[in-house]
């Protein structure tokens, strides 16, 4: 497989799946938290995983990157089975992960946070492009990571994985706790990334935010996917359906 | 007694001794703080690794005819590699268990090493000569500074500052700091955290061994030399703040000085002053002077 072949996949152009999760079961210690999660992520698409608190959204992302020790089932990343791999081996296959709470290291400067994740592919966006996307970060490189505002931390968390060249981005609630104007910026950023050909798995509670970005919603309840809803034409009742799942 | 009534040479001599002890505290507490930060274990084997360093220095000379300078290079390497093996074989399997197990394990390792050396070499101290090139001293008026002690001071501070810079300014240091905060996320970012942990533990052990080499010509080489020092070093780390590297070094030097000055003013209190300070710090600021509040 040539590396160039999948770094610039146009949205919807390729038929193979970027990420395929089959019958994923996972445990936190003794407690069984995922009960057969199954979904596919086609290249260049934005998939949103929604569900109530504790339904298993964050856990699904954590299981994909290997942070749950006990997992069964199948997680295939561009043709490579990852269920038996360690986190560092999994993300090297081309996954960029933005955790819940953003995971900015407080003892590292913005620059160090930015350069920490290892580069896994030739970059899709170079440094200048990344800082054009997140202009706030460019002149705060020497600041400690935690001196940034919540929005800036979210941008840094995204910027540092864009630097790795990973074509598949897992974003865990990127809008959580942010002001509406910042949420708008994050939405605009995700839209641009989608247009660039990135494949994105979004965990979101904010349906109105996710709606315009998402190609397909997967609803998770009690550790399994209970419904999948494609956006687009003729789906006028879809928002209502999603909201009823979330109880909002 | 008033400090300033003392003859200058005595005051100066004590300050020098305080800095010297402080520099040993610094080397050991630096390693201890880094290991605690990353592995979350209180490394009770640290004193044994220091003692091992001093004994290896003596053994290299006695059995192989390799002198101080050779030991200064060989011993840290041996200590570091031994440390990495200990981490991989004994400590790593306990990584997911309660941190108390790590503490008990390293305490056990310390007892085994110390006991073994006691059986083999007895409890009495073995002298080790100051290297030829560093014999003698410098005289400044009434003040006499032994060359070897100056050398130890300069070398240990250089090593501490060098390590601090390496941790604060290099990529490897950034990995170390990041893994200290959130090892899971660092592993997701493609970094081999278990290897980083082994290397860090090995570096801590190497630094303890290095301190042991430097200590051999000053303190007598004996199996319990590590225990005595380690108790003080624990207090230093607690005062400075667990996991704070610069804090550990600065605290070590300051406490070394305070200890030495107490020896002049009220000698009876010299052996407990550090622990009194530790208790006060724990009451007023439990995270230590330089510790980060969680």
Short mmCIF file of C-alpha atoms in Angstrom, two decimals:
data_model
loop_
_atom_site.label_atom_id
_atom_site.label_comp_id
_atom_site.label_asym_id
_atom_site.label_seq_id
_atom_site.Cartn_x
_atom_site.Cartn_y
_atom_site.Cartn_z
CA UNK A 1 0.00 0.00 0.00
CA UNK A 2 1.54 3.32 -0.95
CA UNK A 3 1.30 6.02 1.67
CA UNK A 4 0.36 8.72 -0.77
CA UNK A 5 -2.62 6.70 -1.93
CA UNK A 6 -4.64 7.21 1.23
CA UNK A 7 -3.42 10.53 2.48
CA UNK A 8 -5.36 12.55 -0.06
CA UNK A 9 -8.48 10.52 -0.45
CA UNK A 10 -11.24 12.74 -1.74
CA UNK A 11 -14.50 12.62 0.19
CA UNK A 12 -16.47 9.61 -0.82
CA UNK A 13 -14.10 8.67 -3.62
CA UNK A 14 -12.83 5.38 -2.25
CA UNK A 15 -15.12 2.50 -1.49
CA UNK A 16 -13.04 0.73 1.17
CA UNK A 17 -13.76 1.61 4.78
CA UNK A 18 -11.30 3.66 6.75
CA UNK A 19 -12.37 2.14 10.03
CA UNK A 20 -14.51 -0.89 10.58
CA UNK A 21 -15.69 -1.81 14.07
CA UNK A 22 -17.33 -5.22 14.44
CA UNK A 23 -18.92 -6.68 17.56
CA UNK A 24 -16.65 -4.67 19.84
CA UNK A 25 -16.86 -5.68 23.48
CA UNK A 26 -14.77 -3.92 26.08
CA UNK A 27 -14.33 -3.93 29.82
CA UNK A 28 -13.20 -1.45 32.47
CA UNK A 29 -11.67 -3.87 34.93
CA UNK A 30 -14.51 -6.28 35.67
CA UNK A 31 -17.33 -4.19 34.33
CA UNK A 32 -18.46 -4.98 30.81
CA UNK A 33 -19.07 -1.59 29.16
CA UNK A 34 -19.31 -2.18 25.41
CA UNK A 35 -21.62 -4.95 24.22
CA UNK A 36 -20.97 -5.51 20.55
CA UNK A 37 -20.53 -2.07 19.01
CA UNK A 38 -20.59 -2.28 15.23
CA UNK A 39 -20.20 0.52 12.69
CA UNK A 40 -18.22 1.51 9.62
CA UNK A 41 -16.49 4.74 8.80
CA UNK A 42 -16.06 5.36 5.07
CA UNK A 43 -13.08 7.49 4.05
CA UNK A 44 -13.67 11.23 3.88
CA UNK A 45 -16.89 11.03 5.89
CA UNK A 46 -17.85 12.49 9.23
CA UNK A 47 -19.45 9.98 11.56
CA UNK A 48 -20.99 11.16 14.81
CA UNK A 49 -21.49 8.90 17.78
CA UNK A 50 -24.26 10.20 20.00
CA UNK A 51 -25.96 8.94 23.10
CA UNK A 52 -26.70 9.77 26.70
CA UNK A 53 -24.03 10.17 29.36
CA UNK A 54 -22.54 6.81 30.21
CA UNK A 55 -23.87 5.13 27.06
CA UNK A 56 -20.35 4.23 25.94
CA UNK A 57 -19.39 6.96 23.44
CA UNK A 58 -16.09 7.94 25.00
CA UNK A 59 -15.39 4.32 25.81
CA UNK A 60 -15.84 3.41 22.14
CA UNK A 61 -13.16 5.91 21.12
CA UNK A 62 -10.88 4.79 23.94
CA UNK A 63 -11.35 1.18 22.88
CA UNK A 64 -10.51 2.04 19.26
CA UNK A 65 -7.15 3.56 20.24
CA UNK A 66 -6.44 0.65 22.58
CA UNK A 67 -6.79 2.38 25.93
CA UNK A 68 -9.05 -0.36 27.27
CA UNK A 69 -6.95 -3.37 28.13
CA UNK A 70 -9.66 -5.97 27.62
CA UNK A 71 -11.31 -5.80 24.22
CA UNK A 72 -12.81 -8.43 21.94
CA UNK A 73 -14.30 -8.27 18.48
CA UNK A 74 -12.67 -6.56 15.55
CA UNK A 75 -11.37 -3.07 14.84
CA UNK A 76 -9.90 -2.79 11.37
CA UNK A 77 -8.04 0.38 10.41
CA UNK A 78 -7.54 0.56 6.65
CA UNK A 79 -7.32 -3.18 6.35
CA UNK A 80 -5.21 -3.81 9.48
CA UNK A 81 -6.77 -5.66 12.41
CA UNK A 82 -5.85 -3.76 15.58
CA UNK A 83 -7.66 -5.66 18.32
CA UNK A 84 -4.41 -7.23 19.58
CA UNK A 85 -2.23 -4.13 19.18
CA UNK A 86 -0.97 -1.62 21.73
CA UNK A 87 -2.11 2.03 21.63
CA UNK A 88 1.15 3.26 20.11
CA UNK A 89 0.93 0.66 17.35
CA UNK A 90 -2.70 1.44 16.63
CA UNK A 91 -2.34 5.20 16.25
CA UNK A 92 0.72 4.73 14.06
CA UNK A 93 -1.66 3.25 11.49
CA UNK A 94 -2.95 6.78 10.97
CA UNK A 95 -5.25 7.72 13.82
CA UNK A 96 -5.26 11.10 15.53
CA UNK A 97 -7.03 11.16 18.88
CA UNK A 98 -8.40 14.19 20.70
CA UNK A 99 -9.50 12.96 24.11
CA UNK A 100 -12.28 14.22 26.30
CA UNK A 101 -10.93 17.10 28.46
CA UNK A 102 -8.46 17.69 25.57
CA UNK A 103 -5.44 16.17 27.29
CA UNK A 104 -3.20 19.23 27.14
CA UNK A 105 -0.06 18.60 29.20
CA UNK A 106 0.35 21.29 31.83
CA UNK A 107 4.09 20.79 32.29
CA UNK A 108 4.68 21.20 28.56
CA UNK A 109 4.71 24.42 26.57
CA UNK A 110 2.30 24.91 23.70
CA UNK A 111 5.14 24.09 21.31
CA UNK A 112 6.04 20.91 23.18
CA UNK A 113 2.40 19.87 23.26
CA UNK A 114 2.23 20.54 19.54
CA UNK A 115 5.26 18.43 18.67
CA UNK A 116 4.70 15.60 21.17
CA UNK A 117 2.58 13.16 19.10
CA UNK A 118 4.72 11.20 16.69
CA UNK A 119 4.33 11.88 12.99
CA UNK A 120 2.72 8.84 11.39
CA UNK A 121 2.27 9.90 7.77
CA UNK A 122 3.55 12.53 5.41
CA UNK A 123 1.62 15.62 6.50
CA UNK A 124 -1.71 16.38 4.87
CA UNK A 125 -1.42 19.94 6.18
CA UNK A 126 1.91 21.63 6.80
CA UNK A 127 2.70 23.73 9.84
CA UNK A 128 1.69 26.99 8.19
CA UNK A 129 -1.67 25.60 7.13
CA UNK A 130 -2.29 24.30 10.65
CA UNK A 131 -1.50 27.66 12.19
CA UNK A 132 -3.66 29.41 9.59
CA UNK A 133 -6.47 27.22 10.85
CA UNK A 134 -5.63 28.05 14.48
CA UNK A 135 -4.10 31.55 14.39
CA UNK A 136 -4.33 31.94 18.18
CA UNK A 137 -1.75 29.22 18.74
CA UNK A 138 0.95 30.60 16.47
CA UNK A 139 1.98 33.41 18.80
CA UNK A 140 1.50 31.48 22.03
CA UNK A 141 3.98 28.70 21.34
CA UNK A 142 6.09 29.40 24.41
CA UNK A 143 3.19 29.63 26.84
CA UNK A 144 2.57 26.71 29.19
CA UNK A 145 -0.15 24.44 27.83
CA UNK A 146 -2.59 25.23 30.60
CA UNK A 147 -2.33 29.02 30.21
CA UNK A 148 -4.54 28.65 27.16
CA UNK A 149 -8.29 29.18 27.29
CA UNK A 150 -10.56 26.18 26.92
CA UNK A 151 -11.13 26.96 23.25
CA UNK A 152 -7.43 27.38 22.59
CA UNK A 153 -6.70 24.10 24.35
CA UNK A 154 -9.22 22.40 22.11
CA UNK A 155 -7.52 23.94 19.07
CA UNK A 156 -4.10 22.83 20.32
CA UNK A 157 -5.43 19.31 20.87
CA UNK A 158 -6.60 19.27 17.25
CA UNK A 159 -3.54 21.06 15.85
CA UNK A 160 -1.12 18.56 17.35
CA UNK A 161 -2.80 15.58 15.74
CA UNK A 162 -3.05 17.34 12.38
CA UNK A 163 0.73 17.66 12.55
CA UNK A 164 1.05 13.85 12.70
CA UNK A 165 -0.45 13.44 9.24
CA UNK A 166 -3.08 11.00 10.51
CA UNK A 167 -5.99 10.89 8.04
CA UNK A 168 -8.48 9.52 10.59
CA UNK A 169 -9.40 11.85 13.44
CA UNK A 170 -11.26 10.80 16.58
CA UNK A 171 -12.68 13.85 18.35
CA UNK A 172 -14.26 13.37 21.76
CA UNK A 173 -16.76 16.15 22.50
CA UNK A 174 -14.74 19.00 21.02
CA UNK A 175 -17.39 21.56 22.01
CA UNK A 176 -17.78 20.55 25.64
CA UNK A 177 -17.72 23.54 27.98
CA UNK A 178 -16.96 26.09 25.26
CA UNK A 179 -18.67 29.39 24.50
CA UNK A 180 -21.05 29.49 21.49
CA UNK A 181 -18.71 31.68 19.41
CA UNK A 182 -15.84 29.21 19.98
CA UNK A 183 -18.11 26.27 19.18
CA UNK A 184 -18.87 27.96 15.88
CA UNK A 185 -15.13 28.20 15.14
CA UNK A 186 -14.59 24.55 16.00
CA UNK A 187 -17.46 23.63 13.70
CA UNK A 188 -15.95 25.67 10.90
CA UNK A 189 -12.60 23.96 11.47
CA UNK A 190 -14.12 20.49 11.31
CA UNK A 191 -15.93 21.46 8.12
CA UNK A 192 -12.63 22.54 6.56
CA UNK A 193 -10.94 19.33 7.66
CA UNK A 194 -13.74 17.33 6.08
CA UNK A 195 -13.31 19.30 2.87
CA UNK A 196 -9.60 18.48 2.98
CA UNK A 197 -10.45 14.80 2.92
CA UNK A 198 -9.99 13.88 6.56
CA UNK A 199 -12.15 11.12 7.92
CA UNK A 200 -13.65 12.12 11.25
CA UNK A 201 -15.34 10.25 14.06
CA UNK A 202 -17.03 12.73 16.33
CA UNK A 203 -18.46 12.03 19.75
CA UNK A 204 -21.03 14.71 20.46
CA UNK A 205 -23.93 15.56 22.74
CA UNK A 206 -24.65 18.78 20.91
CA UNK A 207 -26.93 17.61 18.07
CA UNK A 208 -27.52 21.04 16.47
CA UNK A 209 -23.75 21.48 16.31
CA UNK A 210 -23.08 18.05 14.87
CA UNK A 211 -26.00 18.06 12.45
CA UNK A 212 -24.50 20.15 9.66
CA UNK A 213 -21.12 18.40 9.90
CA UNK A 214 -22.22 14.80 10.02
CA UNK A 215 -22.82 12.28 7.25
CA UNK A 216 -24.13 9.52 9.51
CA UNK A 217 -25.12 9.46 13.17
CA UNK A 218 -24.73 6.30 15.22
CA UNK A 219 -26.77 6.23 18.40
CA UNK A 220 -25.22 4.31 21.28
CA UNK A 221 -27.24 3.03 24.20
CA UNK A 222 -25.90 0.78 26.95
CA UNK A 223 -22.76 -0.09 25.03
CA UNK A 224 -24.27 -0.94 21.64
CA UNK A 225 -25.29 0.89 18.48
CA UNK A 226 -29.10 0.99 18.49
CA UNK A 227 -29.75 3.19 15.48
CA UNK A 228 -27.96 4.78 12.56
CA UNK A 229 -29.30 7.89 10.91
CA UNK A 230 -27.97 9.38 7.69
CA UNK A 231 -28.33 13.11 7.28
CA UNK A 232 -29.28 14.74 4.00
CA UNK A 233 -32.47 15.07 2.00
CA UNK A 234 -35.71 13.57 3.18
CA UNK A 235 -34.50 13.32 6.76
CA UNK A 236 -36.53 16.11 8.26
CA UNK A 237 -37.64 13.96 11.17
CA UNK A 238 -34.09 12.81 11.91
CA UNK A 239 -33.23 15.61 14.32
CA UNK A 240 -36.35 14.81 16.27
CA UNK A 241 -35.44 11.13 16.37
CA UNK A 242 -31.92 11.90 17.56
CA UNK A 243 -33.19 14.24 20.21
CA UNK A 244 -35.64 11.67 21.48
CA UNK A 245 -32.75 9.20 21.95
CA UNK A 246 -30.89 11.78 23.95
CA UNK A 247 -33.94 12.81 25.92
CA UNK A 248 -33.53 16.46 25.07
CA UNK B 1 26.03 30.54 70.11
CA UNK B 2 25.89 33.22 67.46
CA UNK B 3 26.80 32.15 63.97
CA UNK B 4 28.70 35.34 63.30
CA UNK B 5 30.97 34.99 66.33
CA UNK B 6 32.49 31.90 64.77
CA UNK B 7 35.92 31.97 63.27
CA UNK B 8 35.51 32.29 59.51
CA UNK B 9 37.36 29.06 58.64
CA UNK B 10 35.02 26.99 60.81
CA UNK B 11 31.91 28.66 59.45
CA UNK B 12 33.20 28.24 55.93
CA UNK B 13 34.16 24.63 56.54
CA UNK B 14 30.67 23.86 57.77
CA UNK B 15 29.06 25.62 54.84
CA UNK B 16 31.27 23.62 52.51
CA UNK B 17 30.29 20.40 54.27
CA UNK B 18 26.63 21.41 54.09
CA UNK B 19 26.86 22.02 50.35
CA UNK B 20 28.72 18.76 49.89
CA UNK B 21 26.09 16.74 51.75
CA UNK B 22 23.47 18.76 49.94
CA UNK B 23 24.91 17.81 46.58
CA UNK B 24 24.58 14.13 47.47
CA UNK B 25 21.03 14.73 48.63
CA UNK B 26 20.46 16.51 45.33
CA UNK B 27 21.72 13.67 43.12
CA UNK B 28 19.68 11.09 44.98
CA UNK B 29 16.52 13.14 45.40
CA UNK B 30 16.58 14.11 41.72
CA UNK B 31 16.51 10.44 40.71
CA UNK B 32 13.94 9.65 43.35
CA UNK B 33 11.69 12.52 42.27
CA UNK B 34 11.86 11.59 38.58
CA UNK B 35 11.16 7.92 39.32
CA UNK B 36 8.31 8.81 41.64
CA UNK B 37 6.84 11.15 39.03
CA UNK B 38 6.80 8.61 36.23
CA UNK B 39 6.41 5.26 38.01
CA UNK B 40 4.45 6.47 41.01
CA UNK B 41 6.57 4.34 43.27
CA UNK B 42 8.74 5.44 46.14
CA UNK B 43 11.97 3.74 45.18
CA UNK B 44 13.31 2.29 48.40
CA UNK B 45 16.05 0.56 46.40
CA UNK B 46 17.60 3.97 45.68
CA UNK B 47 19.85 3.87 48.73
CA UNK B 48 20.98 0.35 47.88
CA UNK B 49 21.79 1.49 44.34
CA UNK B 50 23.92 4.29 45.79
CA UNK B 51 25.66 1.85 48.16
CA UNK B 52 26.17 -0.52 45.24
CA UNK B 53 27.84 2.31 43.35
CA UNK B 54 30.32 2.87 46.16
CA UNK B 55 31.00 -0.86 46.55
CA UNK B 56 31.44 -1.36 42.82
CA UNK B 57 33.97 1.45 42.85
CA UNK B 58 35.89 -0.29 45.58
CA UNK B 59 35.55 -3.71 43.90
CA UNK B 60 36.74 -2.40 40.54
CA UNK B 61 39.90 -1.17 42.22
CA UNK B 62 40.42 -4.17 44.48
CA UNK B 63 39.66 -6.98 42.03
CA UNK B 64 40.34 -5.44 38.63
CA UNK B 65 42.73 -2.63 39.40
CA UNK B 66 40.45 -0.08 37.78
CA UNK B 67 40.76 3.26 39.56
CA UNK B 68 38.42 6.11 40.39
CA UNK B 69 38.21 7.61 36.90
CA UNK B 70 37.35 4.31 35.30
CA UNK B 71 34.76 3.70 38.00
CA UNK B 72 33.20 7.09 37.36
CA UNK B 73 32.30 5.86 33.88
CA UNK B 74 31.78 2.12 34.41
CA UNK B 75 29.72 2.20 37.61
CA UNK B 76 26.86 4.43 36.38
CA UNK B 77 26.55 2.27 33.27
CA UNK B 78 26.44 -0.95 35.31
CA UNK B 79 24.04 0.60 37.82
CA UNK B 80 21.82 1.93 35.03
CA UNK B 81 21.64 -1.38 33.20
CA UNK B 82 21.00 -3.25 36.45
CA UNK B 83 18.28 -0.74 37.24
CA UNK B 84 16.65 -1.27 33.85
CA UNK B 85 16.67 -5.05 34.37
CA UNK B 86 15.18 -4.66 37.86
CA UNK B 87 12.47 -2.39 36.44
CA UNK B 88 11.64 -4.73 33.57
CA UNK B 89 11.71 -7.98 35.52
CA UNK B 90 10.40 -6.98 38.94
CA UNK B 91 8.76 -3.55 38.95
CA UNK B 92 6.97 -3.48 35.56
CA UNK B 93 4.76 -6.52 36.35
CA UNK B 94 3.42 -4.54 39.33
CA UNK B 95 2.59 -1.45 37.28
CA UNK B 96 -1.17 -2.01 37.50
CA UNK B 97 -1.18 -3.04 41.15
CA UNK B 98 -1.52 -0.70 44.11
CA UNK B 99 1.55 1.54 44.45
CA UNK B 100 2.13 0.08 47.88
CA UNK B 101 3.33 -3.11 46.19
CA UNK B 102 6.03 -1.19 44.34
CA UNK B 103 7.16 0.35 47.58
CA UNK B 104 7.27 -3.02 49.34
CA UNK B 105 9.08 -4.58 46.39
CA UNK B 106 11.80 -1.93 46.22
CA UNK B 107 12.11 -2.06 50.00
CA UNK B 108 12.65 -5.81 49.69
CA UNK B 109 15.21 -5.34 46.92
CA UNK B 110 17.07 -2.87 49.14
CA UNK B 111 17.11 -5.31 52.06
CA UNK B 112 18.34 -8.18 49.89
CA UNK B 113 21.18 -6.16 48.37
CA UNK B 114 22.16 -4.65 51.68
CA UNK B 115 21.97 -7.98 53.50
CA UNK B 116 24.03 -9.69 50.81
CA UNK B 117 26.79 -7.13 51.12
CA UNK B 118 26.70 -7.31 54.89
CA UNK B 119 27.26 -11.07 54.73
CA UNK B 120 30.04 -10.72 52.21
CA UNK B 121 31.88 -7.70 53.54
CA UNK B 122 30.69 -7.13 57.10
CA UNK B 123 29.21 -3.96 58.47
CA UNK B 124 32.47 -2.10 59.02
CA UNK B 125 33.43 0.67 56.64
CA UNK B 126 36.05 0.09 53.96
CA UNK B 127 38.25 3.07 53.11
CA UNK B 128 38.79 4.23 49.53
CA UNK B 129 41.59 6.58 48.56
CA UNK B 130 40.99 9.97 47.06
CA UNK B 131 42.31 9.86 43.49
CA UNK B 132 45.85 11.13 43.13
CA UNK B 133 44.95 14.04 40.86
CA UNK B 134 42.47 15.41 43.37
CA UNK B 135 44.52 15.05 46.55
CA UNK B 136 45.41 18.16 48.52
CA UNK B 137 43.48 21.38 48.50
CA UNK B 138 43.33 25.10 47.97
CA UNK B 139 44.16 27.60 50.67
CA UNK B 140 42.46 30.99 50.70
CA UNK B 141 43.92 32.82 53.67
CA UNK B 142 42.74 30.88 56.69
CA UNK B 143 40.29 28.81 54.66
CA UNK B 144 41.30 25.41 53.32
CA UNK B 145 39.25 23.74 50.60
CA UNK B 146 40.04 20.09 49.82
CA UNK B 147 40.29 19.60 46.04
CA UNK B 148 38.25 16.44 46.04
CA UNK B 149 35.30 18.06 47.79
CA UNK B 150 35.38 20.98 45.38
CA UNK B 151 35.44 18.46 42.55
CA UNK B 152 32.41 16.59 43.94
CA UNK B 153 30.53 19.83 44.38
CA UNK B 154 31.18 21.02 40.85
CA UNK B 155 30.55 17.64 39.23
CA UNK B 156 27.36 16.88 41.10
CA UNK B 157 25.91 20.32 40.47
CA UNK B 158 26.86 20.10 36.81
CA UNK B 159 25.18 16.72 36.52
CA UNK B 160 22.06 17.94 38.33
CA UNK B 161 21.77 21.08 36.23
CA UNK B 162 22.50 19.09 33.08
CA UNK B 163 19.78 16.60 33.90
CA UNK B 164 17.36 19.35 34.80
CA UNK B 165 18.03 21.01 31.43
CA UNK B 166 17.66 17.67 29.67
CA UNK B 167 14.30 17.14 31.32
CA UNK B 168 13.06 20.71 30.77
CA UNK B 169 14.45 21.47 27.32
CA UNK B 170 14.79 18.31 25.23
CA UNK B 171 12.25 16.19 23.39
CA UNK B 172 13.03 13.18 25.54
CA UNK B 173 12.46 15.38 28.57
CA UNK B 174 9.12 16.50 27.15
CA UNK B 175 8.13 12.84 26.71
CA UNK B 176 9.13 12.23 30.31
CA UNK B 177 7.13 15.18 31.63
CA UNK B 178 4.13 14.30 29.50
CA UNK B 179 4.24 10.64 30.56
CA UNK B 180 4.50 11.75 34.18
CA UNK B 181 1.20 13.59 33.73
CA UNK B 182 -0.72 11.22 31.51
CA UNK B 183 1.07 8.02 30.40
CA UNK B 184 -2.03 6.68 28.62
CA UNK B 185 -2.31 9.62 26.27
CA UNK B 186 1.44 9.61 25.63
CA UNK B 187 1.19 5.98 24.54
CA UNK B 188 -1.66 6.91 22.18
CA UNK B 189 0.66 9.53 20.71
CA UNK B 190 2.96 6.77 19.50
CA UNK B 191 5.53 6.78 22.27
CA UNK B 192 6.80 3.57 23.84
CA UNK B 193 5.96 4.34 27.45
CA UNK B 194 7.22 1.06 29.00
CA UNK B 195 10.61 1.70 27.39
CA UNK B 196 10.56 5.30 28.64
CA UNK B 197 9.81 4.00 32.13
CA UNK B 198 12.69 1.51 32.01
CA UNK B 199 15.11 4.14 30.74
CA UNK B 200 13.99 6.60 33.42
CA UNK B 201 14.39 4.06 36.20
CA UNK B 202 17.78 3.10 34.75
CA UNK B 203 18.83 6.77 34.68
CA UNK B 204 17.78 7.21 38.30
CA UNK B 205 19.76 4.11 39.28
CA UNK B 206 22.76 5.31 37.23
CA UNK B 207 22.65 8.66 39.01
CA UNK B 208 22.51 6.90 42.40
CA UNK B 209 25.47 4.74 41.34
CA UNK B 210 27.34 7.84 40.17
CA UNK B 211 26.74 9.46 43.54
CA UNK B 212 28.05 6.26 45.12
CA UNK B 213 31.31 6.56 43.19
CA UNK B 214 31.73 10.16 44.31
CA UNK B 215 30.92 9.16 47.88
CA UNK B 216 33.43 6.31 48.11
CA UNK B 217 36.49 8.49 48.87
CA UNK B 218 34.59 10.74 51.32
CA UNK B 219 32.30 8.50 53.33
CA UNK B 220 33.43 5.03 54.23
CA UNK B 221 32.13 2.31 51.94
CA UNK B 222 29.74 0.14 53.91
CA UNK B 223 26.49 -1.78 53.33
CA UNK B 224 24.30 0.58 55.36
CA UNK B 225 25.58 3.83 53.87
CA UNK B 226 22.58 3.97 51.56
CA UNK B 227 19.91 3.51 54.21
CA UNK B 228 21.22 6.33 56.34
CA UNK B 229 21.32 8.71 53.40
CA UNK B 230 18.04 7.59 51.88
CA UNK B 231 15.97 8.50 54.92
CA UNK B 232 17.23 12.08 54.68
CA UNK B 233 16.71 12.10 50.93
CA UNK B 234 13.09 11.07 51.37
CA UNK B 235 12.63 14.04 53.69
CA UNK B 236 14.27 16.28 51.07
CA UNK B 237 11.91 15.05 48.37
CA UNK B 238 8.90 15.55 50.62
CA UNK B 239 9.99 19.09 51.50
CA UNK B 240 10.77 19.96 47.88
CA UNK B 241 7.62 18.41 46.53
CA UNK B 242 7.24 14.95 45.02
CA UNK B 243 7.83 15.01 41.30
CA UNK B 244 9.38 18.48 41.13
CA UNK B 245 12.89 18.17 39.74
CA UNK B 246 14.33 21.64 40.18
CA UNK B 247 12.59 21.76 43.54
CA UNK B 248 14.32 18.58 44.67
CA UNK B 249 17.77 19.92 43.77
CA UNK B 250 17.33 23.37 45.33
CA UNK B 251 15.77 21.89 48.46
CA UNK B 252 18.60 19.37 48.76
CA UNK B 253 21.27 22.08 48.77
CA UNK B 254 19.37 24.38 51.11
CA UNK B 255 18.63 21.58 53.57
CA UNK B 256 22.28 20.48 53.43
CA UNK B 257 23.27 24.03 54.40
CA UNK B 258 20.66 24.27 57.15
CA UNK B 259 21.82 20.96 58.56
CA UNK B 260 25.42 22.13 58.59
CA UNK B 261 24.57 25.46 60.23
CA UNK B 262 22.50 23.68 62.87
CA UNK B 263 25.60 21.63 63.64
CA UNK B 264 27.34 24.86 64.64
CA UNK B 265 24.51 26.54 66.49
CA UNK B 266 23.00 23.55 68.26
CA UNK B 267 24.76 20.30 67.34
CA UNK B 268 22.24 18.12 69.17
CA UNK B 269 19.55 19.13 66.70
CA UNK B 270 21.61 18.60 63.55
CA UNK B 271 20.39 15.09 62.90
CA UNK B 272 16.72 15.97 63.24
CA UNK B 273 16.48 19.47 61.78
CA UNK B 274 15.64 18.21 58.29
CA UNK B 275 12.82 16.07 59.65
CA UNK B 276 11.46 18.93 61.71
CA UNK B 277 11.37 21.03 58.55
CA UNK B 278 9.67 18.16 56.75
CA UNK B 279 6.94 17.99 59.40
CA UNK B 280 6.38 21.75 59.25
CA UNK B 281 6.18 21.70 55.46
CA UNK B 282 3.76 18.77 55.54
CA UNK B 283 1.51 20.68 57.91
CA UNK B 284 1.65 24.00 56.09
CA UNK B 285 1.98 22.88 52.49
CA UNK B 286 1.44 19.13 52.02
CA UNK B 287 2.40 19.20 48.34
CA UNK B 288 5.91 20.40 49.23
CA UNK B 289 7.47 23.80 48.65
CA UNK B 290 7.81 23.37 44.88
CA UNK B 291 5.10 20.76 44.44
CA UNK B 292 2.26 21.35 42.07
CA UNK B 293 -1.14 21.28 43.61
CA UNK B 294 -3.30 18.74 41.85
#
